[in-house]
Short mmCIF file of C-alpha atoms in Angstrom, two decimals:
data_model
loop_
_atom_site.label_atom_id
_atom_site.label_comp_id
_atom_site.label_asym_id
_atom_site.label_seq_id
_atom_site.Cartn_x
_atom_site.Cartn_y
_atom_site.Cartn_z
CA MET A 1393 9.87 15.95 -35.93
CA THR A 1394 10.65 15.89 -32.24
CA GLY A 1395 12.64 12.91 -30.82
CA MET A 1396 11.45 10.68 -27.89
CA LEU A 1397 13.32 7.95 -26.22
CA THR A 1398 10.76 5.29 -24.53
CA ILE A 1399 12.60 2.52 -22.61
CA ALA A 1400 9.75 -0.13 -22.61
CA GLY A 1401 9.14 -3.49 -21.05
CA LEU A 1402 7.85 -6.36 -23.01
CA GLY A 1403 6.69 -8.55 -20.19
CA PRO A 1404 7.98 -12.20 -19.86
CA GLY A 1405 7.05 -13.19 -23.31
CA ASP A 1406 3.19 -13.89 -24.17
CA GLU A 1407 1.84 -11.02 -26.19
CA GLY A 1408 -1.34 -11.24 -23.47
CA LEU A 1409 1.13 -9.67 -21.22
CA VAL A 1410 2.30 -6.70 -23.41
CA THR A 1411 0.46 -3.49 -22.00
CA PRO A 1412 -1.53 -1.52 -24.17
CA GLU A 1413 0.86 1.43 -23.71
CA VAL A 1414 3.78 -0.42 -24.90
CA SER A 1415 1.82 -1.93 -27.91
CA ALA A 1416 0.96 1.63 -28.76
CA ALA A 1417 4.65 3.23 -28.46
CA LEU A 1418 5.72 0.05 -30.74
CA ALA A 1419 3.25 1.19 -33.03
CA ASP A 1420 4.55 4.79 -33.32
CA ALA A 1421 8.12 4.10 -33.21
CA THR A 1422 10.60 4.75 -36.22
CA ASP A 1423 13.30 2.76 -34.67
CA ILE A 1424 13.57 -0.35 -32.22
CA VAL A 1425 16.74 -0.91 -30.15
CA GLY A 1426 17.56 -3.80 -27.75
CA TYR A 1427 19.15 -7.14 -27.01
CA ALA A 1428 18.39 -9.09 -30.41
CA PRO A 1429 16.15 -11.74 -28.81
CA TYR A 1430 13.45 -9.03 -27.57
CA VAL A 1431 14.00 -6.95 -30.66
CA GLY A 1432 12.88 -10.07 -32.45
CA ARG A 1433 9.55 -10.09 -30.30
CA VAL A 1434 8.73 -6.90 -32.26
CA ALA A 1435 7.02 -7.20 -35.96
CA PRO A 1436 8.74 -6.15 -38.72
CA ARG A 1437 6.97 -3.02 -40.56
CA ALA A 1438 7.41 -0.81 -43.38
CA GLY A 1439 9.27 2.35 -42.34
CA LEU A 1440 10.43 0.62 -38.74
CA VAL A 1441 14.08 0.10 -38.25
CA LEU A 1442 15.16 -2.50 -36.05
CA HIS A 1443 18.68 -2.27 -34.23
CA PRO A 1444 19.35 -5.87 -32.38
CA SER A 1445 22.80 -6.02 -30.42
CA ASP A 1446 24.58 -8.70 -28.42
CA ASN A 1447 24.11 -9.21 -25.17
CA ARG A 1448 26.68 -6.89 -22.79
CA GLN A 1449 26.11 -4.02 -25.17
CA GLU A 1450 23.83 -2.27 -22.59
CA LEU A 1451 25.90 1.25 -22.43
CA GLN A 1452 26.62 1.35 -26.61
CA ARG A 1453 22.71 0.44 -27.07
CA ALA A 1454 21.93 3.12 -24.54
CA THR A 1455 24.22 5.78 -26.34
CA ASP A 1456 23.19 4.99 -29.98
CA ALA A 1457 19.09 5.43 -28.96
CA MET A 1458 20.18 8.85 -27.42
CA ARG A 1459 21.84 9.59 -30.31
CA LEU A 1460 18.82 8.45 -32.65
CA ALA A 1461 16.48 10.14 -30.51
CA ALA A 1462 18.21 13.47 -30.61
CA GLU A 1463 18.20 13.41 -34.41
CA GLY A 1464 14.19 13.47 -34.02
CA ARG A 1465 13.75 9.79 -34.03
CA ARG A 1466 10.78 7.86 -32.33
CA VAL A 1467 13.12 5.20 -30.47
CA VAL A 1468 11.91 2.33 -28.47
CA VAL A 1469 14.62 0.78 -26.25
CA VAL A 1470 12.98 -2.84 -25.60
CA SER A 1471 13.74 -4.92 -22.42
CA SER A 1472 12.15 -8.14 -21.33
CA GLY A 1473 9.88 -7.97 -18.31
CA ASP A 1474 9.98 -4.25 -16.66
CA PRO A 1475 12.86 -2.03 -18.05
CA GLY A 1476 13.37 -1.06 -14.42
CA VAL A 1477 14.49 -4.50 -13.07
CA PHE A 1478 18.10 -5.27 -14.05
CA ALA A 1479 17.15 -3.99 -17.38
CA MET A 1480 18.01 -0.99 -19.68
CA ALA A 1481 16.40 2.07 -18.01
CA SER A 1482 19.56 2.26 -15.56
CA ALA A 1483 21.84 1.82 -18.38
CA VAL A 1484 19.85 4.50 -19.91
CA PHE A 1485 20.75 7.12 -17.30
CA GLU A 1486 24.31 5.88 -16.81
CA ALA A 1487 24.73 6.73 -20.63
CA LEU A 1488 22.98 10.00 -19.99
CA GLU A 1489 25.43 10.98 -17.31
CA THR A 1490 28.37 10.63 -19.30
CA SER A 1491 26.65 12.61 -22.48
CA PRO A 1492 25.58 15.63 -21.51
CA GLN A 1493 24.93 16.89 -24.63
CA TRP A 1494 21.57 14.77 -24.77
CA GLN A 1495 20.32 15.95 -21.65
CA ASP A 1496 17.36 17.41 -23.55
CA VAL A 1497 16.34 14.31 -24.90
CA ALA A 1498 12.57 13.42 -23.96
CA ILE A 1499 12.56 10.29 -22.37
CA ARG A 1500 9.83 8.34 -20.98
CA ILE A 1501 9.62 4.82 -19.19
CA LEU A 1502 6.66 2.39 -20.11
CA PRO A 1503 6.52 -0.57 -16.99
CA GLY A 1504 6.01 -3.81 -17.82
CA VAL A 1505 5.08 -7.39 -16.30
CA THR A 1506 8.62 -8.38 -14.53
CA ALA A 1507 9.64 -11.98 -14.42
CA MET A 1508 9.43 -12.55 -10.85
CA LEU A 1509 5.45 -11.47 -11.08
CA ALA A 1510 4.82 -13.76 -13.90
CA ALA A 1511 6.56 -16.39 -12.42
CA ALA A 1512 4.64 -16.19 -9.07
CA ALA A 1513 1.58 -16.30 -10.60
CA ARG A 1514 1.92 -19.17 -12.39
CA ALA A 1515 3.05 -20.83 -9.05
CA GLY A 1516 0.64 -19.48 -6.80
CA ALA A 1517 1.30 -16.15 -4.57
CA PRO A 1518 5.11 -17.01 -3.01
CA LEU A 1519 5.25 -12.84 -3.07
CA GLY A 1520 2.34 -12.57 -0.90
CA HIS A 1521 4.64 -11.52 1.85
CA ASP A 1522 7.60 -9.19 1.84
CA PHE A 1523 10.41 -10.20 -0.37
CA CYS A 1524 13.65 -9.16 -1.91
CA ALA A 1525 14.85 -9.65 -5.43
CA ILE A 1526 18.95 -10.28 -6.31
CA ASN A 1527 20.68 -10.06 -9.49
CA LEU A 1528 22.98 -12.89 -9.19
CA SER A 1529 25.04 -11.98 -12.24
CA ASP A 1530 28.42 -10.50 -11.13
CA ASN A 1531 29.18 -8.92 -14.23
CA LEU A 1532 29.00 -5.47 -12.35
CA LYS A 1533 28.65 -6.55 -9.00
CA PRO A 1534 31.53 -7.90 -6.59
CA TRP A 1535 30.29 -11.55 -5.68
CA PRO A 1536 30.76 -10.79 -1.77
CA VAL A 1537 28.15 -8.28 -1.99
CA ILE A 1538 25.71 -10.95 -3.60
CA GLU A 1539 27.02 -13.01 -0.38
CA LYS A 1540 25.88 -10.69 2.27
CA ARG A 1541 22.71 -9.66 0.46
CA LEU A 1542 21.46 -13.37 0.43
CA ARG A 1543 22.47 -13.82 4.04
CA LEU A 1544 20.63 -10.61 5.30
CA ALA A 1545 17.78 -11.86 3.10
CA ALA A 1546 17.68 -14.69 4.89
CA GLU A 1547 18.19 -13.48 8.11
CA ALA A 1548 15.09 -11.04 7.20
CA ASP A 1549 13.04 -13.82 6.30
CA PHE A 1550 12.42 -12.26 3.00
CA ALA A 1551 10.93 -14.51 -0.03
CA ILE A 1552 14.03 -14.24 -2.58
CA ALA A 1553 13.57 -13.80 -6.39
CA LEU A 1554 16.89 -14.69 -8.06
CA TYR A 1555 17.08 -13.07 -11.45
CA ASN A 1556 20.04 -14.10 -14.06
CA PRO A 1557 20.90 -17.46 -11.66
CA ARG A 1558 23.22 -19.02 -14.07
CA SER A 1559 25.29 -18.82 -17.14
CA ALA A 1560 27.32 -20.96 -19.04
CA SER A 1561 30.46 -18.63 -18.20
CA ARG A 1562 30.22 -18.45 -14.35
CA PRO A 1563 28.07 -21.61 -13.51
CA GLU A 1564 29.65 -21.71 -10.00
CA GLY A 1565 27.61 -18.46 -8.58
CA PHE A 1566 24.22 -20.10 -8.32
CA ALA A 1567 25.67 -23.40 -6.56
CA ARG A 1568 27.18 -21.32 -4.02
CA ALA A 1569 24.23 -19.02 -3.63
CA LEU A 1570 22.44 -22.37 -2.97
CA ASP A 1571 25.25 -23.12 -0.39
CA ILE A 1572 24.79 -19.69 1.27
CA LEU A 1573 21.33 -20.15 1.53
CA LYS A 1574 21.48 -23.95 3.13
CA GLU A 1575 24.10 -22.61 5.55
CA ALA A 1576 21.86 -19.81 6.76
CA GLY A 1577 19.23 -22.07 7.69
CA CYS A 1578 16.77 -21.80 4.60
CA GLY A 1579 16.94 -25.96 3.59
CA ASP A 1580 13.46 -26.57 4.18
CA ARG A 1581 12.37 -23.29 2.24
CA ILE A 1582 9.89 -24.33 -0.79
CA THR A 1583 11.88 -23.14 -3.79
CA ILE A 1584 10.38 -22.68 -7.36
CA PHE A 1585 12.09 -22.82 -10.61
CA ALA A 1586 10.39 -20.82 -13.24
CA ARG A 1587 11.97 -21.22 -16.89
CA ALA A 1588 10.72 -19.50 -19.84
CA VAL A 1589 7.66 -18.28 -17.97
CA THR A 1590 4.68 -17.66 -20.21
CA THR A 1591 6.35 -18.81 -23.33
CA ALA A 1592 6.11 -22.42 -25.06
CA ASP A 1593 9.08 -23.54 -23.23
CA GLU A 1594 7.86 -22.89 -19.89
CA ARG A 1595 8.78 -25.20 -17.21
CA ILE A 1596 7.85 -24.75 -13.34
CA GLU A 1597 9.24 -26.92 -10.43
CA ALA A 1598 9.26 -26.81 -6.93
CA LEU A 1599 10.91 -28.46 -4.05
CA PRO A 1600 13.06 -27.61 -0.83
CA LEU A 1601 15.98 -25.78 -1.13
CA ARG A 1602 18.11 -28.65 -0.04
CA ASP A 1603 17.14 -30.63 -2.59
CA ALA A 1604 17.79 -28.01 -5.32
CA ARG A 1605 20.63 -28.92 -7.64
CA PRO A 1606 22.44 -25.83 -9.55
CA GLU A 1607 21.81 -27.27 -13.13
CA MET A 1608 18.13 -26.90 -12.42
CA ALA A 1609 18.58 -23.22 -13.62
CA ASP A 1610 19.96 -21.51 -16.71
CA MET A 1611 19.75 -17.72 -17.55
CA ARG A 1612 15.99 -18.41 -18.71
CA THR A 1613 15.16 -19.38 -15.54
CA LEU A 1614 13.62 -17.07 -12.31
CA VAL A 1615 14.36 -18.78 -9.31
CA ILE A 1616 12.39 -17.86 -6.11
CA VAL A 1617 13.08 -19.00 -2.90
CA GLY A 1618 10.08 -18.83 -0.30
CA ASN A 1619 10.33 -17.39 2.90
CA SER A 1620 9.88 -19.39 6.36
CA ALA A 1621 6.15 -19.48 6.10
CA THR A 1622 5.72 -20.31 2.52
CA ARG A 1623 3.19 -23.27 1.91
CA ARG A 1624 2.05 -25.89 -0.37
CA ILE A 1625 -2.12 -26.01 -0.64
CA GLY A 1626 -2.37 -28.66 -3.94
CA ARG A 1627 -0.41 -27.81 -6.86
CA TRP A 1628 -0.50 -24.09 -5.14
CA ILE A 1629 2.59 -22.40 -3.74
CA TYR A 1630 2.09 -19.38 -1.53
CA ALA A 1631 3.42 -17.01 0.97
CA PRO A 1632 0.37 -16.16 4.05
CA ARG A 1633 -0.30 -12.88 4.83
CA ARG A 1634 0.47 -13.25 8.48
CA ALA A 1635 4.45 -13.23 9.36
CA SER A 1636 5.48 -16.32 10.99
CA MET B 606 -21.01 -24.66 -17.36
CA THR B 607 -17.46 -25.13 -15.89
CA GLY B 608 -16.26 -22.43 -13.09
CA MET B 609 -13.34 -20.78 -12.83
CA LEU B 610 -11.79 -18.70 -10.51
CA THR B 611 -9.49 -15.93 -12.06
CA ILE B 612 -7.43 -13.66 -9.85
CA ALA B 613 -6.18 -10.57 -11.88
CA GLY B 614 -4.37 -7.61 -11.32
CA LEU B 615 -5.56 -3.98 -12.86
CA GLY B 616 -2.32 -2.32 -12.74
CA PRO B 617 -1.81 0.66 -10.61
CA GLY B 618 -4.74 2.59 -12.15
CA ASP B 619 -4.07 3.90 -16.06
CA GLU B 620 -6.15 1.68 -18.55
CA GLY B 621 -2.93 1.58 -20.91
CA LEU B 622 -1.07 -0.82 -18.28
CA VAL B 623 -4.38 -3.27 -18.08
CA THR B 624 -2.45 -6.15 -19.92
CA PRO B 625 -4.80 -7.50 -22.53
CA GLU B 626 -5.14 -11.08 -20.98
CA VAL B 627 -6.68 -9.38 -17.71
CA SER B 628 -8.76 -7.23 -20.39
CA ALA B 629 -9.95 -10.73 -22.00
CA ALA B 630 -10.96 -12.42 -18.51
CA LEU B 631 -13.17 -8.84 -17.61
CA ALA B 632 -14.99 -9.31 -20.85
CA ASP B 633 -15.49 -13.19 -20.16
CA ALA B 634 -16.44 -13.07 -16.78
CA THR B 635 -19.87 -13.39 -14.95
CA ASP B 636 -19.11 -11.83 -11.89
CA ILE B 637 -16.52 -9.39 -10.34
CA VAL B 638 -15.19 -9.74 -6.67
CA GLY B 639 -13.50 -7.18 -4.92
CA TYR B 640 -12.34 -4.29 -2.63
CA ALA B 641 -15.13 -1.55 -3.81
CA PRO B 642 -12.75 0.87 -5.66
CA TYR B 643 -11.31 -1.97 -7.40
CA VAL B 644 -14.76 -3.20 -8.86
CA GLY B 645 -15.19 0.22 -9.60
CA ARG B 646 -12.35 0.34 -12.48
CA VAL B 647 -14.56 -2.38 -14.31
CA ALA B 648 -17.25 -1.12 -16.72
CA PRO B 649 -20.45 -2.67 -16.09
CA ARG B 650 -22.57 -4.35 -18.66
CA ALA B 651 -25.48 -6.73 -18.87
CA GLY B 652 -24.97 -9.90 -17.37
CA LEU B 653 -22.20 -9.07 -15.26
CA VAL B 654 -22.47 -9.21 -11.57
CA LEU B 655 -20.42 -6.76 -9.56
CA HIS B 656 -19.73 -8.04 -5.64
CA PRO B 657 -17.99 -4.85 -4.33
CA SER B 658 -16.91 -5.40 -0.68
CA ASP B 659 -14.90 -3.62 1.93
CA ASN B 660 -11.06 -3.03 2.85
CA ARG B 661 -9.85 -5.83 5.24
CA GLN B 662 -12.42 -8.28 3.87
CA GLU B 663 -10.16 -10.35 1.96
CA LEU B 664 -10.94 -13.65 3.60
CA GLN B 665 -14.94 -13.48 3.12
CA ARG B 666 -14.31 -11.92 -0.13
CA ALA B 667 -12.16 -15.23 -1.12
CA THR B 668 -14.39 -17.15 0.22
CA ASP B 669 -17.36 -15.80 -1.43
CA ALA B 670 -15.62 -15.88 -4.90
CA MET B 671 -14.65 -19.46 -4.33
CA ARG B 672 -18.13 -20.38 -3.81
CA LEU B 673 -19.57 -18.82 -6.81
CA ALA B 674 -17.13 -20.40 -8.94
CA ALA B 675 -17.61 -23.70 -7.56
CA GLU B 676 -21.46 -23.13 -8.52
CA GLY B 677 -19.94 -22.73 -11.93
CA ARG B 678 -19.69 -18.98 -12.55
CA ARG B 679 -16.82 -17.54 -14.20
CA VAL B 680 -15.66 -15.35 -11.33
CA VAL B 681 -12.99 -12.75 -11.58
CA VAL B 682 -11.36 -11.24 -8.01
CA VAL B 683 -9.55 -7.63 -9.18
CA SER B 684 -6.55 -6.21 -7.10
CA SER B 685 -4.61 -3.34 -7.67
CA GLY B 686 -1.17 -3.58 -9.26
CA ASP B 687 -0.18 -7.21 -9.17
CA PRO B 688 -2.62 -9.79 -7.24
CA GLY B 689 0.42 -11.38 -5.94
CA VAL B 690 1.97 -8.53 -4.13
CA PHE B 691 0.27 -7.49 -0.79
CA ALA B 692 -3.05 -8.36 -2.66
CA MET B 693 -5.74 -10.75 -3.17
CA ALA B 694 -3.65 -14.26 -4.04
CA SER B 695 -2.58 -15.14 -0.77
CA ALA B 696 -6.07 -14.33 0.68
CA VAL B 697 -7.59 -16.76 -1.80
CA PHE B 698 -5.04 -19.63 -0.93
CA GLU B 699 -5.33 -19.48 2.57
CA ALA B 700 -9.31 -19.52 2.18
CA LEU B 701 -8.65 -22.38 0.15
CA GLU B 702 -6.75 -24.31 3.06
CA THR B 703 -9.57 -23.82 5.22
CA SER B 704 -12.34 -24.68 2.62
CA PRO B 705 -11.28 -28.18 1.45
CA GLN B 706 -14.62 -28.54 -0.47
CA TRP B 707 -13.31 -26.29 -2.82
CA GLN B 708 -10.12 -27.96 -3.76
CA ASP B 709 -11.25 -28.78 -7.10
CA VAL B 710 -12.52 -25.22 -8.20
CA ALA B 711 -10.15 -24.11 -11.14
CA ILE B 712 -7.79 -21.00 -10.50
CA ARG B 713 -5.65 -19.10 -12.44
CA ILE B 714 -3.60 -15.89 -11.55
CA LEU B 715 -3.32 -13.06 -14.09
CA PRO B 716 -0.20 -10.52 -13.15
CA GLY B 717 -0.06 -7.25 -13.04
CA VAL B 718 2.24 -4.29 -13.00
CA THR B 719 2.53 -3.70 -9.28
CA ALA B 720 2.43 -0.15 -7.89
CA MET B 721 6.54 -0.27 -7.43
CA LEU B 722 7.36 -1.08 -11.06
CA ALA B 723 4.77 2.08 -12.16
CA ALA B 724 6.13 4.28 -9.28
CA ALA B 725 9.82 3.67 -10.42
CA ALA B 726 9.15 4.15 -14.09
CA ARG B 727 7.65 7.85 -13.27
CA ALA B 728 10.79 8.72 -11.19
CA GLY B 729 13.85 6.86 -13.20
CA ALA B 730 14.88 3.11 -12.36
CA PRO B 731 15.30 3.50 -8.50
CA LEU B 732 14.94 -0.58 -8.90
CA GLY B 733 17.39 -1.19 -11.52
CA HIS B 734 19.83 -2.97 -8.49
CA ASP B 735 18.94 -5.29 -5.70
CA PHE B 736 15.88 -4.15 -4.01
CA CYS B 737 13.26 -5.41 -1.49
CA ALA B 738 9.46 -4.44 -0.94
CA ILE B 739 8.21 -4.75 2.61
CA ASN B 740 4.50 -3.89 3.53
CA LEU B 741 3.98 -1.25 6.14
CA SER B 742 0.88 -2.70 7.09
CA ASP B 743 0.79 -4.33 10.63
CA ASN B 744 -2.77 -5.74 10.46
CA LEU B 745 -0.92 -9.40 10.12
CA LYS B 746 2.35 -8.64 10.84
CA PRO B 747 3.76 -7.61 14.15
CA TRP B 748 5.21 -4.48 14.07
CA PRO B 749 8.88 -5.82 15.42
CA VAL B 750 9.21 -7.94 12.32
CA ILE B 751 8.89 -4.94 10.40
CA GLU B 752 11.66 -3.36 12.29
CA LYS B 753 14.15 -6.05 11.86
CA ARG B 754 13.33 -5.96 8.10
CA LEU B 755 13.72 -2.46 7.92
CA ARG B 756 17.34 -2.74 9.37
CA LEU B 757 18.43 -5.36 7.55
CA ALA B 758 17.14 -3.95 4.22
CA ALA B 759 19.29 -1.16 5.16
CA GLU B 760 22.28 -3.01 5.98
CA ALA B 761 22.16 -4.95 2.99
CA ASP B 762 21.97 -1.85 0.76
CA PHE B 763 18.77 -2.55 -1.11
CA ALA B 764 16.41 -0.16 -2.60
CA ILE B 765 13.22 -0.34 -0.40
CA ALA B 766 9.45 -0.31 -1.65
CA LEU B 767 7.53 0.40 0.97
CA TYR B 768 3.65 -0.40 0.44
CA ASN B 769 0.59 0.81 2.41
CA PRO B 770 3.11 3.24 4.17
CA ARG B 771 0.65 5.05 6.19
CA SER B 772 -3.08 5.01 7.25
CA ALA B 773 -5.46 7.07 9.44
CA SER B 774 -5.90 4.64 11.84
CA ARG B 775 -1.98 3.73 12.42
CA PRO B 776 -0.32 7.03 11.47
CA GLU B 777 2.42 5.99 13.62
CA GLY B 778 3.95 3.16 12.08
CA PHE B 779 5.48 4.97 8.96
CA ALA B 780 6.84 7.92 11.30
CA ARG B 781 8.88 5.20 12.86
CA ALA B 782 9.89 3.30 9.97
CA LEU B 783 11.62 6.65 8.88
CA ASP B 784 13.34 7.05 12.16
CA ILE B 785 14.40 3.48 11.88
CA LEU B 786 15.82 4.16 8.44
CA LYS B 787 17.62 7.24 9.45
CA GLU B 788 19.34 5.29 12.53
CA ALA B 789 20.54 2.82 10.27
CA GLY B 790 22.69 5.27 8.34
CA CYS B 791 20.19 5.94 5.08
CA GLY B 792 19.26 9.92 5.82
CA ASP B 793 21.37 10.49 2.83
CA ARG B 794 19.26 8.23 0.54
CA ILE B 795 16.93 9.79 -2.29
CA THR B 796 13.69 8.76 -1.11
CA ILE B 797 10.53 9.15 -3.70
CA PHE B 798 7.16 9.40 -2.72
CA ALA B 799 4.64 8.19 -5.36
CA ARG B 800 1.32 9.14 -5.15
CA ALA B 801 -1.49 7.54 -7.04
CA VAL B 802 0.88 6.98 -9.94
CA THR B 803 -0.73 6.48 -13.67
CA THR B 804 -3.72 8.45 -12.10
CA ALA B 805 -5.23 11.84 -12.57
CA ASP B 806 -3.76 12.64 -9.14
CA GLU B 807 -0.59 11.66 -9.60
CA ARG B 808 2.27 13.35 -7.38
CA ILE B 809 5.86 12.48 -7.50
CA GLU B 810 8.25 13.89 -5.22
CA ALA B 811 11.70 13.28 -3.92
CA LEU B 812 14.05 14.12 -1.38
CA PRO B 813 16.84 12.82 0.97
CA LEU B 814 15.26 10.54 3.77
CA ARG B 815 16.59 12.74 6.56
CA ASP B 816 14.01 15.43 4.99
CA ALA B 817 11.16 13.39 4.57
CA ARG B 818 7.77 13.85 6.58
CA PRO B 819 5.46 11.22 7.58
CA GLU B 820 2.65 13.11 6.29
CA MET B 821 3.93 13.12 3.00
CA ALA B 822 2.83 9.73 2.43
CA ASP B 823 -0.84 8.04 2.77
CA MET B 824 -2.41 4.85 1.85
CA ARG B 825 -2.37 5.85 -1.91
CA THR B 826 1.66 6.48 -1.52
CA LEU B 827 4.14 4.03 -2.62
CA VAL B 828 7.52 5.25 -1.14
CA ILE B 829 10.82 3.90 -2.68
CA VAL B 830 13.74 4.62 -0.64
CA GLY B 831 16.92 4.49 -2.74
CA ASN B 832 20.09 2.37 -2.03
CA SER B 833 23.30 4.05 -1.25
CA ALA B 834 24.47 4.79 -4.68
CA THR B 835 21.17 6.12 -6.22
CA ARG B 836 21.38 9.22 -8.17
CA ARG B 837 20.22 12.07 -9.68
CA ILE B 838 20.34 13.09 -13.31
CA GLY B 839 18.33 16.06 -14.21
CA ARG B 840 14.85 15.43 -13.20
CA TRP B 841 15.66 11.72 -13.28
CA ILE B 842 16.63 9.30 -10.37
CA TYR B 843 18.22 5.81 -10.76
CA ALA B 844 20.30 3.33 -9.13
CA PRO B 845 23.40 2.46 -11.10
CA ARG B 846 23.67 -1.13 -12.31
CA ARG B 847 27.16 -1.57 -10.38
CA ALA B 848 27.18 -1.90 -6.75
CA SER B 849 28.93 0.80 -4.72
#
């Protein structure tokens, strides 16, 4: 049996957003590895071994997955959204660099609909003009780097998608991010809070950045700060294609 | 019959990347509207009217689609990739603003796998850390805005996804973009040229930015310029999760 390590994106939550190639990989897998809530999205079946793990265990999880694949198993590492955006793909390559014995394991990456695309679709088209995506988690990134990127993103007039805005363990980061964007002149910008997009818990709110409160976000929320030209038309929010 | 305007993303090309909800919308449609090559990806069937149109006809196409939906048709406007990223969703809302008679048309947007996610998956994980997406088309955006954004994106150390890098009618823009990024100190950055990703014509190349030549890109190419920490491991290119 030839092993294979597949790193797959499950999309934001709705089964209708799981791509057929990801569904086929799950159907063919012997082992599913990932953060427990994502592994929980895969239907159990005879012959399929589930390996749920805790958050912040990315490197161990990646190493475990490579060992299984090297043993000949067909392993799927599951991420929410897209595996290449603030998710497991980078962690697998980091683990591969420190584990040269697994250089020959066959790897493939199957993209998915990342949260900002699903959130944007629900709100309208706030990513229809140039934009950036910033992970507000400072587990692996010094906070000054995040601050600098927020200021430059504001100056560039990008729409800004903020991933992992707020956790119980470090609630102050998102409040500071909002303050930085206000100081950078973004108070008027329409800001979208998209929580648990495409799930039964979905909630979409939009308001000017200056009225946004930190507690409007949690770790299931994706925040999109519009650019200076982002507008409302009826219930929709969109970025015009022309630069302002 | 109640009309509906659905704006759907077909993904980058492979049928295995068309989401089930998009496939269902296409199966239920009475009319498909879009740029001819994208309409050509929808299988004809009895009762389905195809409305292919030329490139740069976005506003007329959006207006036509709204009129059909207002008449009670189930219209799907198709984009490649994701409809909200440099595609038809913003054009539909622009048309809606100028056509208040259609404010009550039911609209929904179905996200898709945008080109940069598919390109990143083929190359490794170059979007695993903070990144931005810039449309190099200057049809609707003054070139100085593009230049400013490129400089700020380099300063922010974002990975940079460049959409629509080069067309026959304005080949000089992409050459200038490469020069700006070199001047901004990005010469060492690993740069990925991903052409026709997930199709039979797919070609992925990667090299340091300083060695990139403008003619390596055409309008079917998505370019990703890595950040300063982007690395190679074997055949893979990825952005580590830690900031450099």
